[in-house]
Coordinates of C-alpha atoms in Angstrom, one line a residue:
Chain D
X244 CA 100.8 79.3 82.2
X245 CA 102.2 77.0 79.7
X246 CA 101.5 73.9 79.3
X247 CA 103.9 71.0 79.3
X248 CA 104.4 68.0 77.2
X249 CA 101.9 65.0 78.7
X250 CA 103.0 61.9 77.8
X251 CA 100.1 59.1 77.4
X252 CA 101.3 57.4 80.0
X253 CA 100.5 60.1 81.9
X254 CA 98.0 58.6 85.4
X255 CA 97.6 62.4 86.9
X256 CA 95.0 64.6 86.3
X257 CA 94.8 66.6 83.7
X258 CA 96.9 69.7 84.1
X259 CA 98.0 68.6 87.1
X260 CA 102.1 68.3 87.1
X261 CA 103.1 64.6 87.6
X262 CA 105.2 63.6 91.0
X263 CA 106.5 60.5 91.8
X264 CA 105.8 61.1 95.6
X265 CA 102.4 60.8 97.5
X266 CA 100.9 63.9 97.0
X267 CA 100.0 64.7 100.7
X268 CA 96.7 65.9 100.1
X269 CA 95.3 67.8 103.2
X270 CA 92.8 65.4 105.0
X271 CA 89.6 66.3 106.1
X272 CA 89.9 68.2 109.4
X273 CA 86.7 69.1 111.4
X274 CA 85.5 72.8 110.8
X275 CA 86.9 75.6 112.4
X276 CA 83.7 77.4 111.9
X277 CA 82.8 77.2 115.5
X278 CA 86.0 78.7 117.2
X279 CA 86.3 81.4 115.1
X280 CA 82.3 82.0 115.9
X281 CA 83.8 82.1 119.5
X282 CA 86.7 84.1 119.1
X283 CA 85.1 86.6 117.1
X284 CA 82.4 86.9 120.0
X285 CA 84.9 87.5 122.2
X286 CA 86.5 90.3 120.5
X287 CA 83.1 91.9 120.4
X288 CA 82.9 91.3 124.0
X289 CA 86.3 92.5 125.2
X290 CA 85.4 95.7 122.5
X291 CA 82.4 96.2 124.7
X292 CA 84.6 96.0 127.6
X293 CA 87.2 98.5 126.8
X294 CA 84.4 100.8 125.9
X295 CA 82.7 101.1 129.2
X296 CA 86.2 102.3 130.1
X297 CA 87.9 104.3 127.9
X298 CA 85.9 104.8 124.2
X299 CA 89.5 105.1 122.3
X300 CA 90.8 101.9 123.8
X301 CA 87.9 100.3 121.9
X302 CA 87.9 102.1 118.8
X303 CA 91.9 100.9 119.0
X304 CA 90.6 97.2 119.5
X305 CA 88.7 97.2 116.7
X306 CA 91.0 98.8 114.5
X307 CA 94.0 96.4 115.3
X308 CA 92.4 93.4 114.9
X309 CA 91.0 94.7 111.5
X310 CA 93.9 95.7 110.5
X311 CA 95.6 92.5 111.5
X312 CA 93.2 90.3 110.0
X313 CA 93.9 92.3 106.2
X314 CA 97.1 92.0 106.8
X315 CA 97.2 88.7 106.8
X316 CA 94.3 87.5 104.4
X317 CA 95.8 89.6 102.1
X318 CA 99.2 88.7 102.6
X319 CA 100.9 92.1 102.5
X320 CA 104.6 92.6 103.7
X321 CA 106.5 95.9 103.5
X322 CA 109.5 94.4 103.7
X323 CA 108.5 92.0 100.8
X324 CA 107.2 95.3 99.2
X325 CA 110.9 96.4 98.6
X326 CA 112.7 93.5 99.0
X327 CA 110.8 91.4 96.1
X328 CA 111.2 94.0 93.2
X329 CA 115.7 93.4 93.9
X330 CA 114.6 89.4 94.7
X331 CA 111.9 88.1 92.3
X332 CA 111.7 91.6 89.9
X333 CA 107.7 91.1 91.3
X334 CA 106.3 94.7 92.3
X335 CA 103.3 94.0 93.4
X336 CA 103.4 94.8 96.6
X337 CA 105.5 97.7 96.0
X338 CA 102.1 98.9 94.3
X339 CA 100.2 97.8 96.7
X340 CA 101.9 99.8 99.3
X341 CA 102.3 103.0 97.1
X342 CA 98.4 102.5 96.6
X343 CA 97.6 102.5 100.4
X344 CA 100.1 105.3 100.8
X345 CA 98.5 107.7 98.3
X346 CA 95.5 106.7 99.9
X347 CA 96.1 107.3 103.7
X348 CA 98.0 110.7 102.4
X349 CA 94.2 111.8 101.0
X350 CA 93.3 111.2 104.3
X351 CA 95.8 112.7 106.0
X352 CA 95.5 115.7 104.1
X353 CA 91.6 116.1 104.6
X354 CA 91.9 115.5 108.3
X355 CA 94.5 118.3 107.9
X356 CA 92.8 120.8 105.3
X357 CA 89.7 120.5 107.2
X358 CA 91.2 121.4 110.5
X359 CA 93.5 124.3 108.6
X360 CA 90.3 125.7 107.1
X361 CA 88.2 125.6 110.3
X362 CA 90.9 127.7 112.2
X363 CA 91.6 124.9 114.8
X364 CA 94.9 123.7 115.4
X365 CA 96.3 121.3 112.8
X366 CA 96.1 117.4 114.3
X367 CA 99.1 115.3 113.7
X368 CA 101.8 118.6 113.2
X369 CA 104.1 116.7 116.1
X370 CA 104.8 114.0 114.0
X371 CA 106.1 116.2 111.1
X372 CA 109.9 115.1 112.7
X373 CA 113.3 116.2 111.3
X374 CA 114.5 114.6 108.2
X375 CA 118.2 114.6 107.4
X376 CA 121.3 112.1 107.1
X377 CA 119.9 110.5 110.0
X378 CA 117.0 109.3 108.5
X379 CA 118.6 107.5 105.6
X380 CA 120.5 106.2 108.4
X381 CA 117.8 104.6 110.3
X382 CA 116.2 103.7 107.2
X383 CA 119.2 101.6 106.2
X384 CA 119.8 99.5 109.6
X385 CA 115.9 99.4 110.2
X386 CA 116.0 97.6 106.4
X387 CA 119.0 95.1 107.4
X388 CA 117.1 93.8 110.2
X389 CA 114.0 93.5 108.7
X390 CA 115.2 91.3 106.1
X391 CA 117.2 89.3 108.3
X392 CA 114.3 89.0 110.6
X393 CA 111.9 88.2 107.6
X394 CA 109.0 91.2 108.8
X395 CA 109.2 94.6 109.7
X396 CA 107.0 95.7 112.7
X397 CA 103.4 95.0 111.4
X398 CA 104.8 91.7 109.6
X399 CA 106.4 90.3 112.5
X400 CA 103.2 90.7 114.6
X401 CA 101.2 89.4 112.0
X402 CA 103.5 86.4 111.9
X403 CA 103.6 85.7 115.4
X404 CA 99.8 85.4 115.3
X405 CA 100.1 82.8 112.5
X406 CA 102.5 80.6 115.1
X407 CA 105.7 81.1 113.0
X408 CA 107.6 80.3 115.7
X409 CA 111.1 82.1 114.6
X410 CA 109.7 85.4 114.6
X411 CA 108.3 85.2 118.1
X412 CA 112.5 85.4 118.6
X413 CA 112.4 88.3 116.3
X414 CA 109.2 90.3 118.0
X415 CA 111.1 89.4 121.7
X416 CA 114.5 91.2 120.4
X417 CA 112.2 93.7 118.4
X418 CA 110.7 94.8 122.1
X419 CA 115.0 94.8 123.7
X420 CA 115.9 96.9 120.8
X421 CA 113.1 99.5 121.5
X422 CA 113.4 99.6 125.0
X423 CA 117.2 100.1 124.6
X424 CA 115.9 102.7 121.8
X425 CA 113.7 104.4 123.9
X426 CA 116.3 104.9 127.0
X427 CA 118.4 107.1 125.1
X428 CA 116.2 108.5 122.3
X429 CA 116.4 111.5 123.8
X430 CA 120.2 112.1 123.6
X431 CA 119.9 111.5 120.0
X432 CA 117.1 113.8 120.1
X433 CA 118.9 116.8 121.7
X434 CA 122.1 115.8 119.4
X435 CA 120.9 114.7 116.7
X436 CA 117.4 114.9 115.1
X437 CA 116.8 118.4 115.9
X438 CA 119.9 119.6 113.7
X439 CA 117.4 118.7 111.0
X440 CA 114.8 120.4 109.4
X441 CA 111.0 119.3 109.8
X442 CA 109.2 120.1 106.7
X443 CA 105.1 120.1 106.3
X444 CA 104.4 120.2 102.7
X445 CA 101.3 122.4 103.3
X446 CA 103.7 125.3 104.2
X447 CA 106.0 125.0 101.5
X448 CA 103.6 124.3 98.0
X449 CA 100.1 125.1 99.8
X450 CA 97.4 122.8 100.7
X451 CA 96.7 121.7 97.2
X452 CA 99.8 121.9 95.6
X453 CA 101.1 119.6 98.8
X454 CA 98.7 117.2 97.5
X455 CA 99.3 117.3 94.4
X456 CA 103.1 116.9 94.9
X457 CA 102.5 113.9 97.2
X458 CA 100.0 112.0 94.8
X459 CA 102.2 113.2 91.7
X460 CA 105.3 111.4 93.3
X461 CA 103.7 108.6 94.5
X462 CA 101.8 108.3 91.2
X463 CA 105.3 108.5 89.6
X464 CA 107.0 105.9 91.8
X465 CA 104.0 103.2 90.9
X466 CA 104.7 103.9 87.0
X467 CA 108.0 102.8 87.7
X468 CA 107.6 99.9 90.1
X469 CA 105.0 98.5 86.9
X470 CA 108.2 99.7 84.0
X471 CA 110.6 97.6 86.3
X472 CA 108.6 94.9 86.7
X473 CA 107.8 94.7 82.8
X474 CA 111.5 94.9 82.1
X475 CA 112.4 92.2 84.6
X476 CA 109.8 90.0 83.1
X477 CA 111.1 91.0 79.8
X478 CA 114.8 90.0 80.8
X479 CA 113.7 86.6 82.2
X480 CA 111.5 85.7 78.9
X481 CA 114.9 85.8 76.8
Chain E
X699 CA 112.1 63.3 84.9
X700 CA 113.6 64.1 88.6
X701 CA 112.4 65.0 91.4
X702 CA 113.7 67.0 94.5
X703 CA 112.2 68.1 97.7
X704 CA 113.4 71.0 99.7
X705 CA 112.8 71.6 102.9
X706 CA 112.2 75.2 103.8
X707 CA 110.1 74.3 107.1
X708 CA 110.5 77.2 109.6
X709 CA 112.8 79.6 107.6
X710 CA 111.9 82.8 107.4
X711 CA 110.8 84.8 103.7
X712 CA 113.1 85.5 102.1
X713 CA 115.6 82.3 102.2
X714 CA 112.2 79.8 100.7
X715 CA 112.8 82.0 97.8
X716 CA 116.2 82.4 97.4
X717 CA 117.0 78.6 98.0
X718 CA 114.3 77.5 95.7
X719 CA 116.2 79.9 93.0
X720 CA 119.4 77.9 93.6
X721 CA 117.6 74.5 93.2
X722 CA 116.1 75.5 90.5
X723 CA 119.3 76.5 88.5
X724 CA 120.5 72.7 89.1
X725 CA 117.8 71.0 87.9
X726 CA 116.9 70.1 84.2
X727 CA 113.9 71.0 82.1
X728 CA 110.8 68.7 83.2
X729 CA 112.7 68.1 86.6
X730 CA 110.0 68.7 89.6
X731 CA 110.7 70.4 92.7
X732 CA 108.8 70.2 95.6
X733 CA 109.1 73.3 97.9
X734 CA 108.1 72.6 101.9
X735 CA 107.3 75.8 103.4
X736 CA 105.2 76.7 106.2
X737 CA 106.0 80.8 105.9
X738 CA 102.8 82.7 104.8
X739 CA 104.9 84.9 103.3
X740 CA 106.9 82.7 101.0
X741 CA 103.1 81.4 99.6
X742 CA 103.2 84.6 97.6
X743 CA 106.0 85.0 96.7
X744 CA 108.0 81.6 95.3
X745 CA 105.0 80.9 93.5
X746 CA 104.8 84.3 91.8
X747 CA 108.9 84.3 91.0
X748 CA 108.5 81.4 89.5
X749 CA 105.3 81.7 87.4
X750 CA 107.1 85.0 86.3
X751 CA 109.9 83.1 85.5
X752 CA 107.7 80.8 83.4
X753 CA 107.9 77.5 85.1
X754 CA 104.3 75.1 86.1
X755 CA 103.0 75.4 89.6
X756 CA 100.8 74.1 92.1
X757 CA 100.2 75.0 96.0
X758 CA 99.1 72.4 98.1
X759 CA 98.0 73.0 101.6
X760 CA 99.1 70.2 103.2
X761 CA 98.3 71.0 106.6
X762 CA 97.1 74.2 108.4
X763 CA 99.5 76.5 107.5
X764 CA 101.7 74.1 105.8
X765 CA 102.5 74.1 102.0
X766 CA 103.6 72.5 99.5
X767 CA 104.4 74.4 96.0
X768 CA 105.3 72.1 93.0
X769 CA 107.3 73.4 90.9
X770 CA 107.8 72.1 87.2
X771 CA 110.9 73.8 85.8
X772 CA 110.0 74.5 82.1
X773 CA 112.9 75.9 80.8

């Protein structure tokens, strides 16, 4: 960062920029040590809980609150992750989200290749769904609103928990706009989706050349994401 | 030297960002601005736009989950 001109005169700390308002330093606040002590506890407990019922409720416990709690400490978006690079020119969540891509696609594809190999019947093949024009479709009006609404699914949540109290309007029309999905998803089903073509990548370039496809174009897309960001920075240097 | 406060208190990411853009383009070199957010999201990125964009700035955590990002336009 570059530092500015500091007059003499200057009564700030060093480095610090100068304001003429009261900088509304955070006061003391007692420790929130304790409650999280408690709440974690209790997620252990309820854990424990779900287990004695049902093993997979647990294991999706655990995993959502995980998953919820890196989301937020680490404060990665989606939507941010393609809506910064047009924005800010910043990409790096875009890499961040190509990196955790090319890393759940390794295990995707081991879950798969192991499964393939063994001669069992290959987990995960009903979600290989139909791409054609309706997918760049969905794609586009799923974008709109998630902009508008500032978070996609996982964001929105994740918001929600933070107390951002607009987006608990956002997650309550997010649930009306799945239910009213849901009802007739299965006349767009019947109408629509299956005109298209469901392609596995396993089928078409073999198990290893599917990977090597998938980490080759991701690979590809996170060059660029870095090239665009360099040029962006470039442009706003000059 | 000037300064301006905006307040971007419960708006969504992105209009922190885009409105601190628009200040920013009517302020002159050494002006401060003082950005009021309390949207994790804009935390990342108004403060990285506008280090790329080579301005001076600080995050204050004013209150829990309540920020304030100085920002020093610098050119």
């Amino acid at each position: 960062m570059a530092d500015s001109p500091t007059p003499a005169v200057d009564t700030g700390t060093p480095g610090r920029i100068r304001r003429s308002s009261v900088s509304q330093t955070r006061k003391k606040k007692a420790s929130t040590i304790p409650i999280g002590i408690v709440v974690f506890a209790l997620i252990v407990v309820v854990g424990i809980l779900f287990a004695a019922d049902q093993a997979n409720l647990a294991f999706f416990w655990f995993t959502g609150t995980v998953f919820g709690y890196i989301l937020q400490k680490a404060r990665f978006c989606f939507t941010a992750s393609l809506r910064d690079p047009y924005l800010t020119g910043g990409t790096s969540l875009t890499k961040a989200v190509l990196t955790a891509f090319a890393v759940t696609s390794l295990g995707f594809w081991a879950i798969q290749y192991a499964a393939a190999s063994a001669g069992l019947p290959i987990p995960g093949q009903s979600f290989v769904a139909p791409i054609n024009v309706h997918t760049a479709v969905g794609g586009v009006l799923f974008g709109i609103g998630m902009v508008i609404s500032g978070g996609c699914a996982s964001g929105t949540l994740m918001r929600v928990g933070e107390g951002f109290m607009m987006q608990m309007l956002s997650i309550a029309f997010f649930v009306v706009g799945s239910v009213i999905g849901a009802a007739h998803f299965g006349w767009w089903m019947e109408n629509v989706i299956v005109h298209g073509r469901s392609i596995h990548m396993a089928e078409i370039f073999g198990w290893f050349g599917a990977l090597v496809v998938q980490l080759g174009t991701i690979a590809l897309l996170w060059i660029a994401a870095d090239k665009f960001a360099k040029a962006k920075q470039g442009a706003a240097a000059h | 030297m000037q300064e301006q406060t905006l307040d971007c208190l419960g708006e969504a990411c992105p209009v922190p960002l885009v409105k601190t853009q628009k200040a920013l383009e009517d302020l002159a070199v050494g002006d401060v601005l003082i950005v009021q957010i309390d949207h994790s999201c804009a935390m990342k990125n108004v403060p990285e736009w506008a280090r790329e964009a080579g301005h001076n700035v600080e995050i204050e955590e004013v209150d829990d989950g309540e920020w304030e990002i100085v920002i020093e336009k610098a050119k």
